[in-house]
């Protein structure tokens, strides 16, 4: 009898800083849920990445509990997905050091996110901020991930991960037995990039300064409605999808499409010529209904902190089994004496 073919592995993570937004849900988490049917799925809270910027310890811990409860409330079943906190799996930091020795300074200096974050944190341009992509590479490579759901802003980091994996494989692996699986990007086609309500030319951010720019997953219905009715639109009253000339309207159309399943063509047919108020009202109603079951389930889960800890401990144990096996393979390739 032939052995069952291993399922492909998908991995992703979100920093437990700020508050999860509609963009995180529609662009990432919602798209993760069906992957459990076909993939082995690992989803983590990347708390080690979060501390590249100073965090209030009490707030960071609360955000971790909030985020894991929202992961489950959004449909990520802990029995079908491995849900864990990055710092609970020591192999992340251990592999990161090894990969530091196979990553060039010039490669890291070209990372646009380092340049952006350095400009925002001029008093704390630390080595971790510079080295962030190497830890991200370790996150991915530990689990033999074949696919990584990424937005456009993370594609550069994934390309570096691929380069480092190939470099290590060339040095220590063979064509038939590479040390690392070289991952591919997975970019969902609909709702992959939900933009800000006040600045529709920039991605909706969970850590942004403008409260009205983002819809947070735990916003009450009246707040959601108010934010969407105040969303920036464009000159004229034509409803059409054109991110260059009509970014505000295009963003509202993306939100409505992702929350209702309507096509952009159907939205144009329904709302063109009716003014932007109708489109905003429809988007607000759709978002409220989309998030209603998520918020109800979250309220149940967040009240059971011991239950959330059980999810995290189980996830860390399952993640460690996979990660430690990879780390052992790397140590063997390097010639380290086994423990």
Coordinates of C-alpha atoms in Angstrom, one line a residue:
X1 CA 0.0 0.0 0.0
X2 CA 1.4 3.4 -1.0
X3 CA 1.8 6.0 1.7
X4 CA -0.5 9.0 1.6
X5 CA 0.9 12.0 -0.1
X6 CA 1.8 14.8 2.4
X7 CA -0.5 17.7 2.2
X8 CA 0.9 21.1 1.2
X9 CA 1.7 23.4 4.1
X10 CA 0.5 27.0 4.5
X11 CA 1.7 29.4 7.1
X12 CA 0.9 33.0 8.0
X13 CA 1.0 35.3 11.0
X14 CA -0.1 38.7 12.3
X15 CA 1.6 41.0 14.8
X16 CA -0.5 41.3 18.0
X17 CA -0.2 45.1 17.9
X18 CA -3.0 47.5 17.2
X19 CA -6.4 46.0 16.6
X20 CA -7.5 43.6 13.9
X21 CA -9.3 45.4 11.1
X22 CA -11.8 44.5 8.4
X23 CA -8.8 44.5 6.0
X24 CA -7.1 41.8 8.1
X25 CA -10.3 39.7 8.0
X26 CA -11.3 40.1 4.3
X27 CA -7.7 40.2 3.0
X28 CA -6.3 37.4 5.2
X29 CA -8.2 35.5 7.8
X30 CA -11.3 34.8 5.8
X31 CA -9.2 33.4 3.0
X32 CA -7.4 31.1 5.4
X33 CA -10.5 29.3 6.6
X34 CA -11.1 27.0 3.6
X35 CA -7.4 26.2 3.2
X36 CA -7.8 23.6 6.1
X37 CA -9.7 21.4 3.6
X38 CA -6.6 21.0 1.4
X39 CA -3.5 22.1 3.5
X40 CA -1.8 21.7 6.8
X41 CA -2.3 25.2 8.2
X42 CA -0.1 27.0 10.8
X43 CA -1.3 30.4 11.9
X44 CA 0.6 32.3 14.6
X45 CA 0.7 35.6 16.6
X46 CA 4.1 37.0 15.8
X47 CA 4.9 38.5 19.2
X48 CA 8.7 38.4 18.6
X49 CA 8.2 40.6 15.6
X50 CA 6.0 43.0 17.5
X51 CA 8.7 44.0 20.0
X52 CA 10.9 45.6 17.2
X53 CA 8.7 48.6 18.2
X54 CA 8.3 49.3 21.9
X55 CA 5.1 47.7 23.4
X56 CA 3.3 48.1 26.7
X57 CA 3.6 44.6 28.2
X58 CA 0.0 44.6 29.6
X59 CA -1.4 45.7 26.2
X60 CA 0.7 43.2 24.3
X61 CA -0.6 40.3 26.4
X62 CA -4.2 41.5 26.1
X63 CA -3.8 41.8 22.4
X64 CA -2.5 38.2 22.1
X65 CA -5.6 36.9 23.9
X66 CA -7.9 39.2 21.8
X67 CA -6.3 38.1 18.6
X68 CA -6.4 34.4 19.3
X69 CA -10.0 34.7 20.3
X70 CA -10.7 36.6 17.0
X71 CA -8.8 33.9 15.0
X72 CA -11.2 31.3 16.3
X73 CA -14.3 33.6 16.1
X74 CA -13.5 34.2 12.4
X75 CA -13.6 30.5 11.7
X76 CA -10.2 29.1 12.3
X77 CA -11.0 25.8 14.1
X78 CA -8.1 24.9 16.5
X79 CA -8.7 21.2 15.7
X80 CA -8.1 21.8 12.0
X81 CA -5.5 24.5 12.2
X82 CA -2.4 24.9 14.3
X83 CA -2.9 28.2 16.2
X84 CA 0.0 29.4 18.4
X85 CA 2.2 32.2 19.7
X86 CA 5.6 32.6 18.0
X87 CA 7.5 33.0 21.3
X88 CA 6.2 29.7 22.5
X89 CA 8.2 27.8 19.9
X90 CA 12.0 28.3 20.6
X91 CA 13.0 27.0 17.1
X92 CA 12.0 30.4 15.6
X93 CA 14.7 32.3 17.3
X94 CA 17.2 29.4 16.9
X95 CA 16.8 29.1 13.2
X96 CA 16.8 32.9 12.8
X97 CA 20.4 33.0 14.0
X98 CA 21.5 30.3 11.5
X99 CA 19.8 32.2 8.7
X100 CA 21.5 35.5 9.8
X101 CA 24.7 33.8 8.7
X102 CA 23.3 33.2 5.2
X103 CA 21.7 36.6 4.6
X104 CA 23.7 39.6 3.3
X105 CA 23.6 43.1 4.8
X106 CA 22.9 44.6 1.4
X107 CA 19.8 42.4 1.1
X108 CA 18.4 43.6 4.4
X109 CA 19.3 47.3 3.7
X110 CA 17.1 47.2 0.6
X111 CA 14.0 46.2 2.5
X112 CA 11.4 49.0 2.0
X113 CA 9.6 48.2 5.3
X114 CA 12.9 48.8 7.2
X115 CA 13.1 52.2 5.6
X116 CA 9.5 53.0 6.3
X117 CA 9.6 51.8 10.0
X118 CA 12.9 53.6 10.6
X119 CA 11.4 56.8 9.5
X120 CA 8.5 56.3 12.0
X121 CA 10.7 55.2 14.9
X122 CA 13.8 57.5 14.6
X123 CA 14.5 57.1 18.3
X124 CA 14.5 53.3 18.2
X125 CA 16.2 52.0 15.0
X126 CA 17.2 48.7 16.6
X127 CA 19.0 45.7 15.1
X128 CA 15.7 43.7 15.4
X129 CA 14.0 46.2 13.1
X130 CA 16.8 45.7 10.5
X131 CA 16.8 41.9 11.0
X132 CA 13.0 41.4 11.0
X133 CA 13.0 39.7 7.5
X134 CA 15.4 37.0 8.7
X135 CA 13.1 36.0 11.5
X136 CA 10.2 36.0 9.1
X137 CA 12.2 33.7 6.8
X138 CA 12.8 31.4 9.8
X139 CA 9.0 31.5 10.6
X140 CA 8.2 30.3 7.1
X141 CA 11.0 27.7 6.5
X142 CA 10.5 25.9 9.8
X143 CA 7.2 24.5 8.7
X144 CA 8.2 23.5 5.1
X145 CA 5.6 25.9 3.9
X146 CA 4.8 25.5 0.3
X147 CA 2.5 28.6 0.2
X148 CA 2.4 31.8 2.2
X149 CA -0.6 34.1 2.0
X150 CA 0.9 37.6 1.6
X151 CA -0.2 41.0 0.7
X152 CA 1.8 43.2 -1.8
X153 CA 3.6 44.8 1.1
X154 CA 5.2 41.5 2.2
X155 CA 6.2 40.1 -1.2
X156 CA 9.7 41.6 -0.8
X157 CA 10.2 39.7 2.4
X158 CA 9.0 36.4 0.9
X159 CA 11.4 36.9 -2.0
X160 CA 14.2 37.3 0.5
X161 CA 13.1 34.1 2.2
X162 CA 13.2 32.3 -1.1
X163 CA 16.7 33.6 -1.9
X164 CA 18.1 32.6 1.6
X165 CA 16.5 29.1 1.3
X166 CA 18.0 28.6 -2.2
X167 CA 21.4 29.8 -0.9
X168 CA 21.3 27.4 2.0
X169 CA 20.2 24.5 -0.1
X170 CA 23.0 25.2 -2.6
X171 CA 25.5 25.1 0.2
X172 CA 24.2 22.2 2.2
X173 CA 21.6 20.3 0.3
X174 CA 21.3 18.3 -2.9
X175 CA 19.0 18.5 -5.8
X176 CA 17.1 15.4 -4.6
X177 CA 17.3 16.3 -0.9
X178 CA 17.1 20.1 -0.3
X179 CA 17.2 21.2 3.3
X180 CA 14.4 23.7 2.9
X181 CA 11.2 23.8 0.8
X182 CA 11.3 27.0 -1.2
X183 CA 7.8 28.7 -0.6
X184 CA 5.5 30.4 -3.1
X185 CA 3.3 33.4 -2.5
X186 CA -0.4 33.0 -2.2
X187 CA -2.3 36.2 -3.0
X188 CA -6.1 36.1 -2.7
X189 CA -7.8 37.8 -5.7
X190 CA -10.7 39.4 -3.9
X191 CA -10.4 41.6 -0.9
X192 CA -6.7 41.1 -0.8
X193 CA -6.1 44.8 -0.2
X194 CA -8.7 46.8 1.7
X195 CA -7.7 50.4 1.8
X196 CA -8.2 53.1 4.5
X197 CA -11.5 54.9 4.6
X198 CA -9.9 58.4 4.9
X199 CA -6.9 57.6 2.7
X200 CA -8.0 55.1 0.1
X201 CA -4.5 55.1 -1.5
X202 CA -3.0 53.4 1.6
X203 CA -3.8 50.0 3.1
X204 CA -6.2 49.9 6.0
X205 CA -3.9 49.6 9.0
X206 CA -4.5 48.0 12.4
X207 CA -1.9 50.4 13.9
X208 CA -2.7 53.6 12.2
X209 CA -3.1 56.9 13.9
X210 CA -6.6 57.9 12.5
X211 CA -9.4 56.0 14.3
X212 CA -11.8 56.8 11.4
X213 CA -9.5 55.3 8.8
X214 CA -10.1 51.7 9.8
X215 CA -13.0 49.5 10.7
X216 CA -12.0 47.2 13.6
X217 CA -13.5 43.8 14.0
X218 CA -14.8 44.7 17.4
X219 CA -16.3 48.0 16.4
X220 CA -20.0 48.2 17.4
X221 CA -22.6 48.5 14.5
X222 CA -23.2 52.2 14.9
X223 CA -19.5 52.9 14.8
X224 CA -19.1 50.9 11.6
X225 CA -22.0 52.7 10.0
X226 CA -20.6 56.1 11.0
X227 CA -17.1 55.4 9.7
X228 CA -18.4 54.1 6.3
X229 CA -20.8 57.0 5.8
X230 CA -17.8 59.4 6.4
X231 CA -15.5 57.5 4.1
X232 CA -13.7 59.6 1.5
X233 CA -15.1 59.2 -2.0
X234 CA -14.2 61.0 -5.3
X235 CA -15.4 63.7 -7.5
X236 CA -18.6 63.1 -9.5
X237 CA -21.2 60.4 -8.7
X238 CA -20.1 57.6 -11.1
X239 CA -19.8 54.2 -9.5
X240 CA -17.0 52.3 -11.3
X241 CA -13.9 50.4 -10.3
X242 CA -10.8 52.4 -11.0
X243 CA -8.2 52.4 -8.2
X244 CA -6.2 55.2 -9.9
X245 CA -8.9 57.7 -10.7
X246 CA -11.6 56.7 -8.2
X247 CA -9.7 55.1 -5.2
X248 CA -12.4 55.8 -2.6
X249 CA -15.3 54.4 -4.6
X250 CA -13.2 51.4 -5.7
X251 CA -12.4 50.7 -2.0
X252 CA -16.1 50.8 -1.1
X253 CA -16.9 48.4 -4.0
X254 CA -14.1 46.0 -2.8
X255 CA -15.6 46.0 0.7
X256 CA -19.1 45.4 -0.6
X257 CA -17.9 42.6 -3.0
X258 CA -15.9 40.9 -0.3
X259 CA -18.7 41.0 2.3
X260 CA -21.6 40.0 0.0
X261 CA -20.1 37.9 -2.7
X262 CA -21.4 40.3 -5.4
X263 CA -19.2 40.9 -8.4
X264 CA -17.9 44.4 -9.2
X265 CA -20.1 44.4 -12.3
X266 CA -23.2 43.7 -10.3
X267 CA -22.3 46.5 -7.9
X268 CA -21.9 49.0 -10.8
X269 CA -25.2 47.8 -12.3
X270 CA -27.0 48.3 -8.9
X271 CA -25.6 51.6 -7.7
X272 CA -24.3 53.6 -10.7
X273 CA -26.3 56.8 -11.0
X274 CA -27.7 56.6 -7.4
X275 CA -25.0 58.6 -5.7
X276 CA -22.4 57.5 -3.3
X277 CA -24.7 57.7 -0.3
X278 CA -26.5 54.5 -1.4
X279 CA -23.2 52.7 -1.9
X280 CA -21.9 53.7 1.5
X281 CA -25.2 52.6 3.1
X282 CA -25.1 49.3 1.4
X283 CA -21.4 48.7 2.4
X284 CA -22.2 49.7 6.0
X285 CA -25.1 47.2 6.2
X286 CA -23.1 44.4 4.7
X287 CA -20.1 44.9 7.0
X288 CA -22.3 45.0 10.1
X289 CA -24.0 41.7 9.1
X290 CA -20.6 40.2 8.1
X291 CA -19.1 40.9 11.5
X292 CA -22.2 40.2 13.7
X293 CA -21.5 36.4 14.1
X294 CA -17.8 37.1 14.6
X295 CA -18.4 39.5 17.4
X296 CA -20.9 37.2 19.1
X297 CA -18.5 34.3 19.0
X298 CA -15.7 36.5 20.2
X299 CA -17.6 37.5 23.3
X300 CA -18.1 33.8 24.2
X301 CA -14.4 32.9 23.7
X302 CA -12.8 35.9 25.3
X303 CA -14.6 35.2 28.6
X304 CA -12.9 31.8 28.7
X305 CA -9.2 32.6 29.1
X306 CA -8.2 29.1 30.4
X307 CA -9.8 27.7 27.2
X308 CA -7.7 30.1 25.1
X309 CA -4.6 29.0 26.9
X310 CA -5.4 25.4 26.1
X311 CA -5.6 26.3 22.5
X312 CA -2.3 28.1 22.6
X313 CA -0.5 25.3 24.5
X314 CA -1.8 22.6 22.1
X315 CA -0.9 24.8 19.1
X316 CA 2.7 25.4 20.5
X317 CA 3.2 21.6 21.0
X318 CA 2.0 20.7 17.5
X319 CA 4.0 23.6 16.0
X320 CA 7.1 22.6 17.9
X321 CA 7.0 19.0 16.6
X322 CA 7.2 20.3 13.0
X323 CA 9.7 23.1 13.8
X324 CA 12.1 21.0 15.8
X325 CA 12.3 18.4 13.1
X326 CA 13.3 21.1 10.6
X327 CA 15.8 22.6 13.0
X328 CA 17.3 19.2 13.6
X329 CA 17.7 18.8 9.8
X330 CA 19.4 22.1 9.6
X331 CA 21.8 21.3 12.4
X332 CA 22.6 18.0 10.8
X333 CA 23.4 19.8 7.5
X334 CA 25.7 22.3 9.3
X335 CA 27.6 19.5 11.1
X336 CA 26.4 20.4 14.6
X337 CA 26.7 17.6 17.2
X338 CA 23.2 16.3 17.9
X339 CA 21.8 16.6 21.4

